[in-house]
Structure formats: C-alpha cells, structure tokens
Amino acid sequence: MDSNNIPLLDCPVDYLIGDASGKVMNEYGRFPCKIQCGVYAYMVRGTARATININEYTFSQDDVLLLEPGSFLLIHEFSEDALVYYILFSSSFLEKNTFGNRMSLTALQLRTPIVHITPEKGSVIVDLYNMLVKASNTEPSMLSSQKMVHVFNLLQTTYSEYAQSTDEYVIHPQDRRTEIYQDYCQLVLKHYHEWHHVSQYATAMRITLPHLCSSIRQASDRTAADVINDAIITDAKAQLKLTTLQIKEIAMSLGFENVAFFNRFFKTHVGATPKAYRAAE
C-alpha cells in the first residue's frame, strides 16, 4: 500500500480501511503528529514502540490499539516484519454521529490504549477486516457512511469487551499516588496550552503542591513539570513540522505571550531553536 494513503492528521473521507507494513510506518517516525480521526488498529505481526500523548508504549502481535481524536502520536520504531490493519473514522464522521465522547470514555477506562487479545480473538478481527475490505472494494461500494455507523458500534463494543476480559489493562482500585498521576496526566492534556505551572494543577485537583509533586515522582519516576513540558514540546514539534503557522502563532497557541521565551523554552528541551527544528529534515 502506498504510504500516501495513510493520513497523518485526519482521515480524508468518512472512513478508511487499510494496512501498513513496518517499513511504511517507520517513515512517519521523524516527528510527532496530532491525530484528529479515531483509530482502531490491530497488530497482525511484528513489534513496535510509540509515544501516545505523553507515555511510551510497546506493541506486539495480537495487540489492539484505540487512538481517540486529539491524540499525539510519535512512532519510534516498527520491526521490518510488522503488519498493521487499521480502520480510521474522520473527525467529521465522529462529530456527525456524536461518537467522540464514547471513544474518550473507552480510552479513559483503560490503563493504556492497548489491549492484548488471544490469537483466536485476533483471527476474528482479521476475518472482519477482510470482509470490510472486500465490501468497500465492490462497485459500487457496499459500505456507505451510514452502514459504517454500525461498524463503529461493533468495534466499540468489541473493544470494550476485550478490555474488560483482559484484567491487567482495566483500571481497578489502586494506590492513591497512581490515581493522582493518572488524573494529573488527563488534566495536563486538557490544559497544557494555558496552564504551564504545576501549582495551577494542584489547585484544580485540590491537593497541596508538595503532595502532587511527590505523588507524580513516586508513581512515574518523572517530575510534575516534566509531564507539562513533554505535552507542550510534543504539540510544538507537531505544529512546526505539519503546519505553515508562524512561530509566533505557534507560541501563542501554546500559551506563550513572548515568542523569545518560547524560543528559549523549546531550545532548552529540544536542543535546537524552533526555526532550526522546522528546517531540519
């Protein structure tokens, strides 16, 4: 399959069903992108590493992935033998059918966006994928956007059932530090473009700043500030590579009123100025 058929930001049509090899996926590992569409993917074979939002994950055969709209994706490496089946739903399709909140709810119920399933269940996904590919390739296509609403519901239900049957991936009662870390990460992803200080999050979460900082450190071996900085830098990199916005505009979209301060911040964390990073291959 031609790599040009894999949209980086959004699906150009209501839905897209396809596959990608490890070689093709590695072409997209140079910089992060922000995914506007909804993504369901199945790892047929091989392995991969990628950062989703602010956490790094490892994928292997028989892993099912859900990416909700607004997710940041940075591919680190796909093995050469990797093969991924995917079904994408455009942002406009999800908005028209009011599916966005449902995807988010499913993702929030999990420790990770990945569910590992048995080979038997994987074979069902492969059969479903092949059926959908065949139906979409008929002339005229048997898969209208209206029919894909039912496919979305099927995928959503199946994904949730897989998650609930895979104990290690479902959130259960846990220690308070881990709960604080997960709540903090969700809040950062929602407000990093306007809140740059850990104290703002502590206030919103109604806990003391020292307690928040120590909980994040103990739960993740990262500082609370690192989580905010990673989110800002990921967004900045994506905008620099994937848009023609002026650096000043990008700085303002990320909550920096002074472009010089944004330049210093970016260089401190990336090792290059925004202008140099944008120009680099």
Tab-separated table of C-alpha atoms in Angstrom:
chain	number	residue	atom	x	y	z
A	1	MET	CA	0.000	0.000	0.000
A	2	ASP	CA	1.231	3.498	-0.893
A	3	SER	CA	2.329	5.458	2.175
A	4	ASN	CA	0.440	8.473	0.833
A	5	ASN	CA	-2.777	6.648	1.695
A	6	ILE	CA	-2.014	6.907	5.421
A	7	PRO	CA	-3.214	10.340	6.612
A	8	LEU	CA	-1.149	11.869	9.385
A	9	LEU	CA	-3.708	14.245	10.825
A	10	ASP	CA	-7.181	13.261	9.729
A	11	CYS	CA	-8.942	10.786	7.508
A	12	PRO	CA	-9.704	12.488	4.142
A	13	VAL	CA	-13.007	10.602	3.836
A	14	ASP	CA	-15.579	9.429	6.393
A	15	TYR	CA	-13.727	6.155	6.906
A	16	LEU	CA	-10.646	4.384	5.614
A	17	ILE	CA	-9.772	0.695	5.887
A	18	GLY	CA	-6.221	-0.352	5.145
A	19	ASP	CA	-2.973	-1.974	6.186
A	20	ALA	CA	0.593	-0.795	6.616
A	21	SER	CA	3.953	-2.532	6.808
A	22	GLY	CA	6.688	-1.784	9.305
A	23	LYS	CA	8.689	-0.105	6.542
A	24	VAL	CA	5.843	2.284	5.739
A	25	MET	CA	5.136	3.074	9.394
A	26	ASN	CA	8.795	3.888	10.074
A	27	GLU	CA	8.563	6.677	7.502
A	28	TYR	CA	6.355	8.531	9.960
A	29	GLY	CA	8.730	8.329	12.897
A	30	ARG	CA	10.588	11.570	12.342
A	31	PHE	CA	8.296	13.846	14.329
A	32	PRO	CA	5.043	13.719	16.312
A	33	CYS	CA	1.670	14.317	14.747
A	34	LYS	CA	-1.715	15.092	16.222
A	35	ILE	CA	-4.390	12.621	15.210
A	36	GLN	CA	-7.784	14.197	14.572
A	37	CYS	CA	-9.500	10.997	13.468
A	38	GLY	CA	-10.477	7.968	15.503
A	39	VAL	CA	-8.197	4.961	15.020
A	40	TYR	CA	-8.745	1.258	15.624
A	41	ALA	CA	-5.702	-0.830	14.748
A	42	TYR	CA	-4.662	-4.466	15.088
A	43	MET	CA	-1.058	-5.670	15.156
A	44	VAL	CA	-1.088	-8.708	12.876
A	45	ARG	CA	2.609	-9.415	13.370
A	46	GLY	CA	5.850	-7.791	14.465
A	47	THR	CA	6.616	-5.288	17.211
A	48	ALA	CA	6.616	-1.522	17.604
A	49	ARG	CA	7.351	1.310	20.018
A	50	ALA	CA	5.488	4.606	20.023
A	51	THR	CA	4.688	7.526	22.284
A	52	ILE	CA	0.986	8.276	22.596
A	53	ASN	CA	0.291	11.640	24.198
A	54	ILE	CA	2.953	11.684	26.962
A	55	ASN	CA	3.644	7.986	27.540
A	56	GLU	CA	5.671	5.436	25.587
A	57	TYR	CA	4.158	2.038	24.741
A	58	THR	CA	5.359	-1.223	23.245
A	59	PHE	CA	3.172	-3.107	20.761
A	60	SER	CA	3.358	-6.736	19.729
A	61	GLN	CA	1.386	-9.310	17.780
A	62	ASP	CA	-2.309	-9.556	18.758
A	63	ASP	CA	-2.415	-6.074	20.305
A	64	VAL	CA	-5.467	-3.918	19.588
A	65	LEU	CA	-4.998	-0.146	19.701
A	66	LEU	CA	-7.502	2.652	20.162
A	67	LEU	CA	-6.477	6.241	19.398
A	68	GLU	CA	-9.078	8.846	20.231
A	69	PRO	CA	-9.269	12.167	18.342
A	70	GLY	CA	-6.782	14.720	19.611
A	71	SER	CA	-4.117	12.145	20.499
A	72	PHE	CA	-0.462	12.855	19.852
A	73	LEU	CA	1.447	10.050	18.162
A	74	LEU	CA	5.200	9.672	17.764
A	75	ILE	CA	6.411	6.437	16.183
A	76	HIS	CA	9.824	5.344	17.435
A	77	GLU	CA	10.281	2.061	15.627
A	78	PHE	CA	8.391	-0.700	13.828
A	79	SER	CA	10.066	-4.020	13.139
A	80	GLU	CA	10.642	-4.739	9.463
A	81	ASP	CA	8.203	-7.671	9.529
A	82	ALA	CA	5.427	-5.649	11.180
A	83	LEU	CA	1.960	-5.553	9.648
A	84	VAL	CA	-0.898	-3.427	10.981
A	85	TYR	CA	-4.569	-3.474	9.971
A	86	TYR	CA	-6.407	-0.237	10.680
A	87	ILE	CA	-9.817	1.383	10.388
A	88	LEU	CA	-9.948	5.179	10.583
A	89	PHE	CA	-13.006	7.339	11.209
A	90	SER	CA	-12.675	11.001	10.241
A	91	SER	CA	-13.271	13.788	12.730
A	92	SER	CA	-16.273	14.965	10.701
A	93	PHE	CA	-17.747	11.439	10.731
A	94	LEU	CA	-17.341	11.222	14.510
A	95	GLU	CA	-18.814	14.682	15.038
A	96	LYS	CA	-21.791	13.995	12.775
A	97	ASN	CA	-22.541	10.816	14.650
A	98	THR	CA	-21.597	12.181	18.122
A	99	PHE	CA	-19.093	9.388	18.768
A	100	GLY	CA	-16.254	11.471	20.212
A	101	ASN	CA	-17.288	11.221	23.853
A	102	ARG	CA	-17.825	7.484	23.550
A	103	MET	CA	-14.285	6.924	22.254
A	104	SER	CA	-12.869	9.059	25.052
A	105	LEU	CA	-14.842	7.156	27.677
A	106	THR	CA	-13.458	3.834	26.450
A	107	ALA	CA	-9.892	5.142	26.447
A	108	LEU	CA	-10.199	6.587	29.944
A	109	GLN	CA	-11.363	3.251	31.307
A	110	LEU	CA	-8.008	1.680	30.443
A	111	ARG	CA	-4.525	1.948	31.868
A	112	THR	CA	-3.213	2.059	28.301
A	113	PRO	CA	-4.738	2.479	24.826
A	114	ILE	CA	-3.626	-1.096	24.080
A	115	VAL	CA	-5.479	-4.338	24.725
A	116	HIS	CA	-3.704	-7.662	24.188
A	117	ILE	CA	-6.017	-10.405	22.944
A	118	THR	CA	-5.753	-14.121	22.225
A	119	PRO	CA	-4.863	-15.411	18.738
A	120	GLU	CA	-8.384	-16.832	18.491
A	121	LYS	CA	-9.915	-13.392	19.017
A	122	GLY	CA	-7.313	-11.946	16.672
A	123	SER	CA	-8.471	-14.255	13.899
A	124	VAL	CA	-11.982	-12.811	14.292
A	125	ILE	CA	-10.609	-9.304	13.772
A	126	VAL	CA	-8.715	-10.464	10.675
A	127	ASP	CA	-11.889	-12.008	9.261
A	128	LEU	CA	-13.833	-8.801	9.972
A	129	TYR	CA	-11.114	-6.693	8.358
A	130	ASN	CA	-11.013	-8.847	5.210
A	131	MET	CA	-14.806	-8.736	4.929
A	132	LEU	CA	-14.835	-4.939	5.237
A	133	VAL	CA	-12.045	-4.559	2.669
A	134	LYS	CA	-13.929	-6.771	0.218
A	135	ALA	CA	-17.198	-4.908	0.801
A	136	SER	CA	-15.554	-1.484	0.361
A	137	ASN	CA	-13.888	-2.557	-2.911
A	138	THR	CA	-17.127	-3.567	-4.625
A	139	GLU	CA	-18.527	-1.328	-7.374
A	140	PRO	CA	-20.436	0.479	-6.083
A	141	SER	CA	-19.132	0.112	-2.546
A	142	MET	CA	-21.314	-1.888	-0.182
A	143	LEU	CA	-20.085	0.226	2.745
A	144	SER	CA	-21.846	3.574	2.856
A	145	SER	CA	-21.087	6.024	5.647
A	146	GLN	CA	-24.463	5.172	7.157
A	147	LYS	CA	-23.523	1.484	7.289
A	148	MET	CA	-20.150	2.343	8.836
A	149	VAL	CA	-22.034	3.758	11.821
A	150	HIS	CA	-22.956	0.177	12.654
A	151	VAL	CA	-19.352	-0.952	12.097
A	152	PHE	CA	-18.190	1.715	14.533
A	153	ASN	CA	-20.673	0.494	17.134
A	154	LEU	CA	-19.455	-3.076	16.606
A	155	LEU	CA	-15.815	-2.063	17.010
A	156	GLN	CA	-16.576	-0.010	20.102
A	157	THR	CA	-18.491	-2.817	21.759
A	158	THR	CA	-15.907	-5.447	20.835
A	159	TYR	CA	-13.011	-3.303	22.049
A	160	SER	CA	-14.737	-2.687	25.384
A	161	GLU	CA	-15.453	-6.398	25.819
A	162	TYR	CA	-11.855	-7.301	25.034
A	163	ALA	CA	-10.649	-4.702	27.539
A	164	GLN	CA	-12.950	-5.946	30.290
A	165	SER	CA	-11.766	-9.536	29.795
A	166	THR	CA	-8.090	-8.519	29.931
A	167	ASP	CA	-7.614	-7.861	33.624
A	168	GLU	CA	-4.190	-6.229	33.542
A	169	TYR	CA	-5.379	-3.444	31.240
A	170	VAL	CA	-8.534	-2.400	33.063
A	171	ILE	CA	-8.339	0.181	35.812
A	172	HIS	CA	-9.108	-1.296	39.228
A	173	PRO	CA	-8.884	0.301	42.677
A	174	GLN	CA	-5.262	1.246	43.174
A	175	ASP	CA	-2.978	3.265	45.382
A	176	ARG	CA	-3.645	6.963	45.684
A	177	ARG	CA	-0.332	8.008	44.052
A	178	THR	CA	-1.128	6.204	40.817
A	179	GLU	CA	-4.631	7.638	40.804
A	180	ILE	CA	-3.236	11.161	41.258
A	181	TYR	CA	-0.739	10.600	38.436
A	182	GLN	CA	-3.446	9.429	36.019
A	183	ASP	CA	-5.753	12.325	36.930
A	184	TYR	CA	-2.848	14.746	36.578
A	185	CYS	CA	-1.924	13.457	33.101
A	186	GLN	CA	-5.512	13.830	31.915
A	187	LEU	CA	-5.655	17.370	33.268
A	188	VAL	CA	-2.330	18.273	31.637
A	189	LEU	CA	-3.513	17.029	28.245
A	190	LYS	CA	-6.581	19.228	28.624
A	191	HIS	CA	-4.892	22.417	29.843
A	192	TYR	CA	-1.178	22.415	28.867
A	193	HIS	CA	-1.759	25.153	26.288
A	194	GLU	CA	-2.889	27.536	29.030
A	195	TRP	CA	-1.517	26.196	32.342
A	196	HIS	CA	2.275	25.929	32.451
A	197	HIS	CA	2.776	25.793	36.215
A	198	VAL	CA	2.321	22.728	38.406
A	199	SER	CA	0.692	24.879	41.076
A	200	GLN	CA	-2.251	25.535	38.741
A	201	TYR	CA	-2.922	21.807	38.508
A	202	ALA	CA	-2.555	21.326	42.255
A	203	THR	CA	-5.200	23.994	42.795
A	204	ALA	CA	-7.541	22.394	40.240
A	205	MET	CA	-7.052	18.964	41.835
A	206	ARG	CA	-7.474	20.416	45.334
A	207	ILE	CA	-4.283	18.924	46.732
A	208	THR	CA	-1.146	20.596	48.005
A	209	LEU	CA	1.714	21.290	45.620
A	210	PRO	CA	4.261	19.167	47.579
A	211	HIS	CA	1.828	16.237	47.722
A	212	LEU	CA	1.172	16.450	43.977
A	213	CYS	CA	4.873	16.627	43.107
A	214	SER	CA	5.856	13.724	45.377
A	215	SER	CA	2.958	11.573	44.094
A	216	ILE	CA	3.933	12.144	40.447
A	217	ARG	CA	7.579	11.347	41.172
A	218	GLN	CA	6.785	8.155	43.066
A	219	ALA	CA	4.191	6.918	40.572
A	220	SER	CA	6.122	7.637	37.385
A	221	ASP	CA	9.744	8.483	38.188
A	222	ARG	CA	9.142	11.811	36.410
A	223	THR	CA	8.649	15.285	37.791
A	224	ALA	CA	5.286	17.005	37.507
A	225	ALA	CA	6.926	19.716	35.424
A	226	ASP	CA	8.313	17.087	33.027
A	227	VAL	CA	4.777	15.966	32.180
A	228	ILE	CA	3.707	19.526	31.300
A	229	ASN	CA	6.873	20.210	29.322
A	230	ASP	CA	6.562	16.973	27.347
A	231	ALA	CA	2.998	17.849	26.324
A	232	ILE	CA	3.992	21.361	25.221
A	233	ILE	CA	7.038	20.179	23.273
A	234	THR	CA	5.104	17.385	21.561
A	235	ASP	CA	2.468	19.850	20.364
A	236	ALA	CA	5.094	22.395	19.307
A	237	LYS	CA	7.011	19.816	17.254
A	238	ALA	CA	3.843	18.684	15.508
A	239	GLN	CA	2.843	22.248	14.607
A	240	LEU	CA	6.326	23.137	13.405
A	241	LYS	CA	6.506	20.151	11.078
A	242	LEU	CA	2.909	19.828	9.960
A	243	THR	CA	1.686	23.414	9.622
A	244	THR	CA	2.832	26.642	8.000
A	245	LEU	CA	1.910	28.715	11.056
A	246	GLN	CA	4.402	31.374	12.053
A	247	ILE	CA	6.469	30.549	15.128
A	248	LYS	CA	4.814	33.455	16.926
A	249	GLU	CA	1.391	31.943	16.198
A	250	ILE	CA	2.504	28.541	17.487
A	251	ALA	CA	3.922	30.142	20.637
A	252	MET	CA	0.639	31.949	21.305
A	253	SER	CA	-1.411	28.769	20.716
A	254	LEU	CA	0.660	27.099	23.427
A	255	GLY	CA	0.190	29.891	25.949
A	256	PHE	CA	3.439	31.825	25.406
A	257	GLU	CA	2.820	35.551	25.080
A	258	ASN	CA	6.509	36.190	24.419
A	259	VAL	CA	7.973	34.407	21.388
A	260	ALA	CA	11.506	34.887	22.719
A	261	PHE	CA	10.603	32.949	25.862
A	262	PHE	CA	9.053	30.204	23.713
A	263	ASN	CA	12.260	30.024	21.671
A	264	ARG	CA	14.352	29.619	24.828
A	265	PHE	CA	11.974	27.038	26.257
A	266	PHE	CA	11.999	25.000	23.052
A	267	LYS	CA	15.792	25.110	22.664
A	268	THR	CA	16.305	24.078	26.304
A	269	HIS	CA	14.209	20.946	25.836
A	270	VAL	CA	14.963	20.072	22.202
A	271	GLY	CA	18.487	21.371	21.691
A	272	ALA	CA	17.530	23.476	18.665
A	273	THR	CA	15.503	26.611	18.087
A	274	PRO	CA	12.004	26.248	16.635
A	275	LYS	CA	13.237	27.690	13.350
A	276	ALA	CA	16.118	25.241	13.137
A	277	TYR	CA	13.909	22.302	14.095
A	278	ARG	CA	11.387	23.207	11.390
A	279	ALA	CA	14.097	23.498	8.746
A	280	ALA	CA	15.808	20.209	9.634
A	281	GLU	CA	14.993	17.090	7.588
